[in-house]
PDB file of C-alpha atoms in Angstrom:
ATOM      1  CA  MET A 142     -93.599  79.010  50.821  1.00 48.00           C
ATOM      2  CA  ARG A 143     -97.311  78.768  51.323  1.00 57.00           C
ATOM      3  CA  GLN A 144     -98.664  80.315  54.521  1.00 63.00           C
ATOM      4  CA  PHE A 145    -100.132  77.734  56.901  1.00 66.00           C
ATOM      5  CA  LYS A 146    -103.559  78.696  58.238  1.00 81.00           C
ATOM      6  CA  PHE A 147    -103.023  77.466  61.797  1.00 86.00           C
ATOM      7  CA  LYS A 148    -100.528  79.163  64.125  1.00 90.00           C
ATOM      8  CA  LYS A 149    -100.447  76.588  66.944  1.00 95.00           C
ATOM      9  CA  VAL A 150    -100.958  72.838  66.629  1.00 96.00           C
ATOM     10  CA  ALA A 151    -101.336  70.169  69.313  1.00 97.00           C
ATOM     11  CA  LEU A 152    -100.790  66.549  68.280  1.00 96.00           C
ATOM     12  CA  ILE A 153    -102.320  64.117  70.771  1.00 94.00           C
ATOM     13  CA  ASN A 154    -101.448  60.431  70.817  1.00 90.00           C
ATOM     14  CA  GLY A 155    -103.970  58.979  73.248  1.00 87.00           C
ATOM     15  CA  ARG A 156    -103.186  55.329  72.664  1.00 81.00           C
ATOM     16  CA  GLY A 157     -99.580  55.393  73.829  1.00 79.00           C
ATOM     17  CA  ILE A 158     -96.160  55.269  72.224  1.00 79.00           C
ATOM     18  CA  ALA A 159     -96.150  51.860  70.582  1.00 72.00           C
ATOM     19  CA  GLY A 160     -92.992  52.369  68.553  1.00 65.00           C
ATOM     20  CA  CYS A 161     -94.273  50.771  65.373  1.00 65.00           C
ATOM     21  CA  GLY A 162     -95.389  53.303  62.789  1.00 72.00           C
ATOM     22  CA  ASP A 163     -96.962  55.835  65.115  1.00 74.00           C
ATOM     23  CA  VAL A 164     -93.685  57.396  66.272  1.00 79.00           C
ATOM     24  CA  GLN A 165     -92.457  57.675  62.682  1.00 81.00           C
ATOM     25  CA  HIS A 166     -95.761  59.218  61.621  1.00 83.00           C
ATOM     26  CA  LEU A 167     -95.651  61.821  64.393  1.00 87.00           C
ATOM     27  CA  HIS A 168     -92.043  62.700  63.506  1.00 87.00           C
ATOM     28  CA  GLN A 169     -93.116  63.271  59.892  1.00 90.00           C
ATOM     29  CA  LEU A 170     -95.911  65.551  61.083  1.00 92.00           C
ATOM     30  CA  GLU A 171     -93.444  67.407  63.317  1.00 92.00           C
ATOM     31  CA  ASP A 172     -91.089  67.884  60.353  1.00 93.00           C
ATOM     32  CA  TYR A 173     -93.942  69.205  58.235  1.00 92.00           C
ATOM     33  CA  PHE A 174     -95.056  71.753  60.825  1.00 93.00           C
ATOM     34  CA  ALA A 175     -91.467  72.820  61.511  1.00 93.00           C
ATOM     35  CA  SER A 176     -90.860  73.366  57.790  1.00 92.00           C
ATOM     36  CA  HIS A 177     -93.908  75.663  57.724  1.00 89.00           C
ATOM     37  CA  GLU A 178     -92.811  77.447  60.913  1.00 90.00           C
ATOM     38  CA  VAL A 179     -95.895  76.325  62.820  1.00 93.00           C
ATOM     39  CA  ASP A 180     -95.681  76.136  66.606  1.00 95.00           C
ATOM     40  CA  HIS A 181     -96.484  72.531  67.503  1.00 96.00           C
ATOM     41  CA  THR A 182     -96.279  70.141  70.442  1.00 96.00           C
ATOM     42  CA  VAL A 183     -96.794  66.393  70.695  1.00 94.00           C
ATOM     43  CA  TYR A 184     -98.688  65.155  73.761  1.00 95.00           C
ATOM     44  CA  ALA A 185     -98.493  61.409  74.326  1.00 90.00           C
ATOM     45  CA  SER A 186     -99.971  58.978  76.793  1.00 90.00           C
ATOM     46  CA  ILE A 187     -97.569  56.867  78.831  1.00 88.00           C
ATOM     47  CA  ASP A 188    -100.314  54.872  80.539  1.00 83.00           C
ATOM     48  CA  ARG A 189     -99.486  51.758  78.516  1.00 78.00           C
ATOM     49  CA  LYS A 190     -96.130  50.133  77.914  1.00 73.00           C
ATOM     50  CA  PHE A 191     -95.377  48.474  74.586  1.00 68.00           C
ATOM     51  CA  SER A 192     -92.586  45.986  73.888  1.00 64.00           C
ATOM     52  CA  LYS A 193     -91.406  47.899  70.809  1.00 60.00           C
ATOM     53  CA  SER A 194     -91.736  51.270  72.489  1.00 53.00           C
ATOM     54  CA  THR A 195     -89.149  53.915  71.727  1.00 54.00           C
ATOM     55  CA  GLN A 196     -90.454  56.345  74.339  1.00 52.00           C
ATOM     56  CA  ASP A 197     -87.092  57.449  75.642  1.00 55.00           C
ATOM     57  CA  GLU A 198     -84.932  57.625  72.515  1.00 56.00           C
ATOM     58  CA  ASP A 199     -87.210  59.058  69.842  1.00 61.00           C
ATOM     59  CA  THR A 200     -89.616  61.196  71.797  1.00 65.00           C
ATOM     60  CA  VAL A 201     -87.473  63.347  74.083  1.00 72.00           C
ATOM     61  CA  ASP A 202     -89.167  66.589  73.006  1.00 84.00           C
ATOM     62  CA  TRP A 203     -92.684  65.280  73.488  1.00 90.00           C
ATOM     63  CA  VAL A 204     -94.895  66.043  76.473  1.00 93.00           C
ATOM     64  CA  LYS A 205     -95.501  62.595  77.970  1.00 90.00           C
ATOM     65  CA  PHE A 206     -97.864  62.020  80.850  1.00 92.00           C
ATOM     66  CA  LYS A 207    -100.411  59.607  82.270  1.00 94.00           C
ATOM     67  CA  PHE A 208    -103.856  60.381  80.884  1.00 93.00           C
ATOM     68  CA  ALA A 209    -105.312  58.453  83.822  1.00 95.00           C
ATOM     69  CA  ASN A 210    -103.922  61.143  86.155  1.00 96.00           C
ATOM     70  CA  GLU A 211    -106.523  63.921  86.032  1.00 97.00           C
ATOM     71  CA  ASP A 212    -104.173  66.513  87.591  1.00 97.00           C
ATOM     72  CA  GLU A 213    -101.611  65.951  84.821  1.00 95.00           C
ATOM     73  CA  VAL A 214    -104.317  66.110  82.141  1.00 96.00           C
ATOM     74  CA  ILE A 215    -105.634  69.417  83.493  1.00 96.00           C
ATOM     75  CA  LYS A 216    -102.092  70.833  83.657  1.00 96.00           C
ATOM     76  CA  HIS A 217    -101.496  70.158  79.942  1.00 96.00           C
ATOM     77  CA  LYS A 218    -105.031  70.942  78.780  1.00 96.00           C
ATOM     78  CA  GLU A 219    -104.420  74.658  79.259  1.00 93.00           C
ATOM     79  CA  ASN A 220    -101.740  74.603  76.533  1.00 95.00           C
ATOM     80  CA  ILE A 221    -103.749  72.311  74.285  1.00 97.00           C
ATOM     81  CA  ASP A 222    -106.719  74.692  74.522  1.00 96.00           C
ATOM     82  CA  LYS A 223    -104.530  77.436  73.003  1.00 96.00           C
ATOM     83  CA  ALA A 224    -104.061  75.424  69.800  1.00 96.00           C
ATOM     84  CA  ASP A 225    -105.931  76.382  66.636  1.00 93.00           C
ATOM     85  CA  LEU A 226    -105.687  72.802  65.412  1.00 96.00           C
ATOM     86  CA  VAL A 227    -105.705  69.546  67.394  1.00 97.00           C
ATOM     87  CA  LEU A 228    -104.606  66.388  65.572  1.00 95.00           C
ATOM     88  CA  ILE A 229    -105.589  63.207  67.384  1.00 93.00           C
ATOM     89  CA  THR A 230    -103.489  60.269  66.224  1.00 87.00           C
ATOM     90  CA  GLY A 231    -104.629  57.614  68.659  1.00 84.00           C
ATOM     91  CA  LEU A 232    -107.503  56.905  71.014  1.00 86.00           C
ATOM     92  CA  PRO A 233    -107.099  55.150  74.357  1.00 87.00           C
ATOM     93  CA  GLU A 234    -108.626  51.698  74.367  1.00 79.00           C
ATOM     94  CA  ARG A 235    -107.956  50.488  77.906  1.00 79.00           C
ATOM     95  CA  GLY A 236    -108.062  51.930  81.365  1.00 84.00           C
ATOM     96  CA  GLU A 237    -111.336  53.357  82.577  1.00 90.00           C
ATOM     97  CA  LYS A 238    -109.848  56.549  84.057  1.00 94.00           C
ATOM     98  CA  GLU A 239    -107.565  57.077  81.056  1.00 92.00           C
ATOM     99  CA  ILE A 240    -110.513  56.832  78.654  1.00 93.00           C
ATOM    100  CA  GLU A 241    -112.744  58.991  80.853  1.00 95.00           C
ATOM    101  CA  ASN A 242    -110.169  61.808  81.122  1.00 96.00           C
ATOM    102  CA  PHE A 243    -109.283  61.659  77.426  1.00 95.00           C
ATOM    103  CA  TYR A 244    -112.874  62.131  76.316  1.00 95.00           C
ATOM    104  CA  LYS A 245    -113.769  64.605  79.048  1.00 96.00           C
ATOM    105  CA  TYR A 246    -110.845  66.945  78.365  1.00 96.00           C
ATOM    106  CA  PHE A 247    -109.518  66.241  74.857  1.00 94.00           C
ATOM    107  CA  ILE A 248    -112.655  65.311  72.909  1.00 94.00           C
ATOM    108  CA  ASN A 249    -115.631  66.947  74.595  1.00 95.00           C
ATOM    109  CA  GLY A 250    -113.682  69.583  76.529  1.00 95.00           C
ATOM    110  CA  LEU A 251    -111.864  71.295  73.668  1.00 95.00           C
ATOM    111  CA  PRO A 252    -113.024  74.790  72.728  1.00 94.00           C
ATOM    112  CA  LYS A 253    -115.692  74.694  70.021  1.00 92.00           C
ATOM    113  CA  THR A 254    -113.559  77.074  67.943  1.00 93.00           C
ATOM    114  CA  THR A 255    -110.709  74.535  67.797  1.00 94.00           C
ATOM    115  CA  THR A 256    -110.450  72.527  64.592  1.00 95.00           C
ATOM    116  CA  VAL A 257    -110.114  68.836  65.463  1.00 96.00           C
ATOM    117  CA  VAL A 258    -108.669  66.280  63.053  1.00 94.00           C
ATOM    118  CA  LEU A 259    -108.963  62.574  63.764  1.00 92.00           C
ATOM    119  CA  LEU A 260    -106.099  60.752  62.021  1.00 86.00           C
ATOM    120  CA  VAL A 261    -107.104  57.115  62.058  1.00 74.00           C
ATOM    121  CA  VAL A 262    -104.206  54.708  61.932  1.00 66.00           C
ATOM    122  CA  ASP A 263    -106.219  51.765  63.264  1.00 59.00           C
ATOM    123  CA  HIS A 264    -107.348  49.818  60.257  1.00 60.00           C
ATOM    124  CA  SER A 265    -109.356  46.799  61.334  1.00 69.00           C
ATOM    125  CA  LYS A 266    -112.725  46.043  62.895  1.00 75.00           C
ATOM    126  CA  ALA A 267    -110.937  44.546  65.900  1.00 75.00           C
ATOM    127  CA  SER A 268    -109.091  47.826  66.459  1.00 71.00           C
ATOM    128  CA  LEU A 269    -112.325  49.764  66.256  1.00 74.00           C
ATOM    129  CA  ARG A 270    -114.057  47.460  68.726  1.00 75.00           C
ATOM    130  CA  ARG A 271    -111.285  48.076  71.260  1.00 75.00           C
ATOM    131  CA  ASN A 272    -112.177  51.776  71.281  1.00 77.00           C
ATOM    132  CA  PRO A 273    -115.393  51.883  73.328  1.00 76.00           C
ATOM    133  CA  ARG A 274    -116.163  55.530  72.607  1.00 87.00           C
ATOM    134  CA  TRP A 275    -115.038  55.642  68.985  1.00 85.00           C
ATOM    135  CA  GLN A 276    -118.221  57.254  67.674  1.00 87.00           C
ATOM    136  CA  GLU A 277    -117.915  60.094  70.188  1.00 91.00           C
ATOM    137  CA  ALA A 278    -114.489  61.004  68.787  1.00 91.00           C
ATOM    138  CA  VAL A 279    -115.776  60.773  65.210  1.00 89.00           C
ATOM    139  CA  ASN A 280    -118.692  63.092  66.042  1.00 92.00           C
ATOM    140  CA  ARG A 281    -116.394  65.758  67.570  1.00 94.00           C
ATOM    141  CA  ALA A 282    -113.841  65.760  64.771  1.00 94.00           C
ATOM    142  CA  ASP A 283    -114.161  68.353  62.035  1.00 94.00           C
ATOM    143  CA  ILE A 284    -111.954  66.353  59.676  1.00 91.00           C
ATOM    144  CA  HIS A 285    -111.350  62.591  59.444  1.00 86.00           C
ATOM    145  CA  ALA A 286    -108.299  61.105  57.745  1.00 84.00           C
ATOM    146  CA  VAL A 287    -107.974  57.369  57.068  1.00 77.00           C
ATOM    147  CA  HIS A 288    -105.555  55.055  55.227  1.00 69.00           C
ATOM    148  CA  ALA A 289    -108.001  53.910  52.555  1.00 69.00           C
ATOM    149  CA  LEU A 290    -111.545  54.556  51.461  1.00 71.00           C
ATOM    150  CA  THR A 291    -112.182  50.810  51.263  1.00 73.00           C
ATOM    151  CA  GLY A 292    -111.025  49.855  54.781  1.00 67.00           C
ATOM    152  CA  ASP A 293    -113.143  49.014  57.820  1.00 65.00           C
ATOM    153  CA  VAL A 294    -112.718  52.512  59.245  1.00 64.00           C
ATOM    154  CA  SER A 295    -114.259  54.130  56.164  1.00 62.00           C
ATOM    155  CA  LYS A 296    -117.335  51.930  56.128  1.00 63.00           C
TER     156      LYS A 296
END
């Protein structure tokens, strides 16, 4: 088996647990890291509630907290800062305090030595417009992954 470069990975879902494809995607990433014996943790926002959400059933091992609560963010940031690799799978799009804390601690506040990957699952201009600080996240990320090179996100 090939040796994985990173020893500790933090997966951050800042948008919330919608229960559509995002939960499935994060489970696939968890399976991948587990198969390569990489220490990993999923951190997910519970600031928003979604009608299809599977927060309780499918995400029992995840660290779930309100990103709008600065004390909770600071508590979990210490562990996230220990990661070699941070994968961001969703950006908050609503809630002034939620957005402020996310960017302060998880975009701009990560150690400069941490590799940041922005996995973009939003695929339309409307989705991009809902993320008021999108460009800030793009600028911080070392690697960007998108669904297609011809989509709105790639342009």
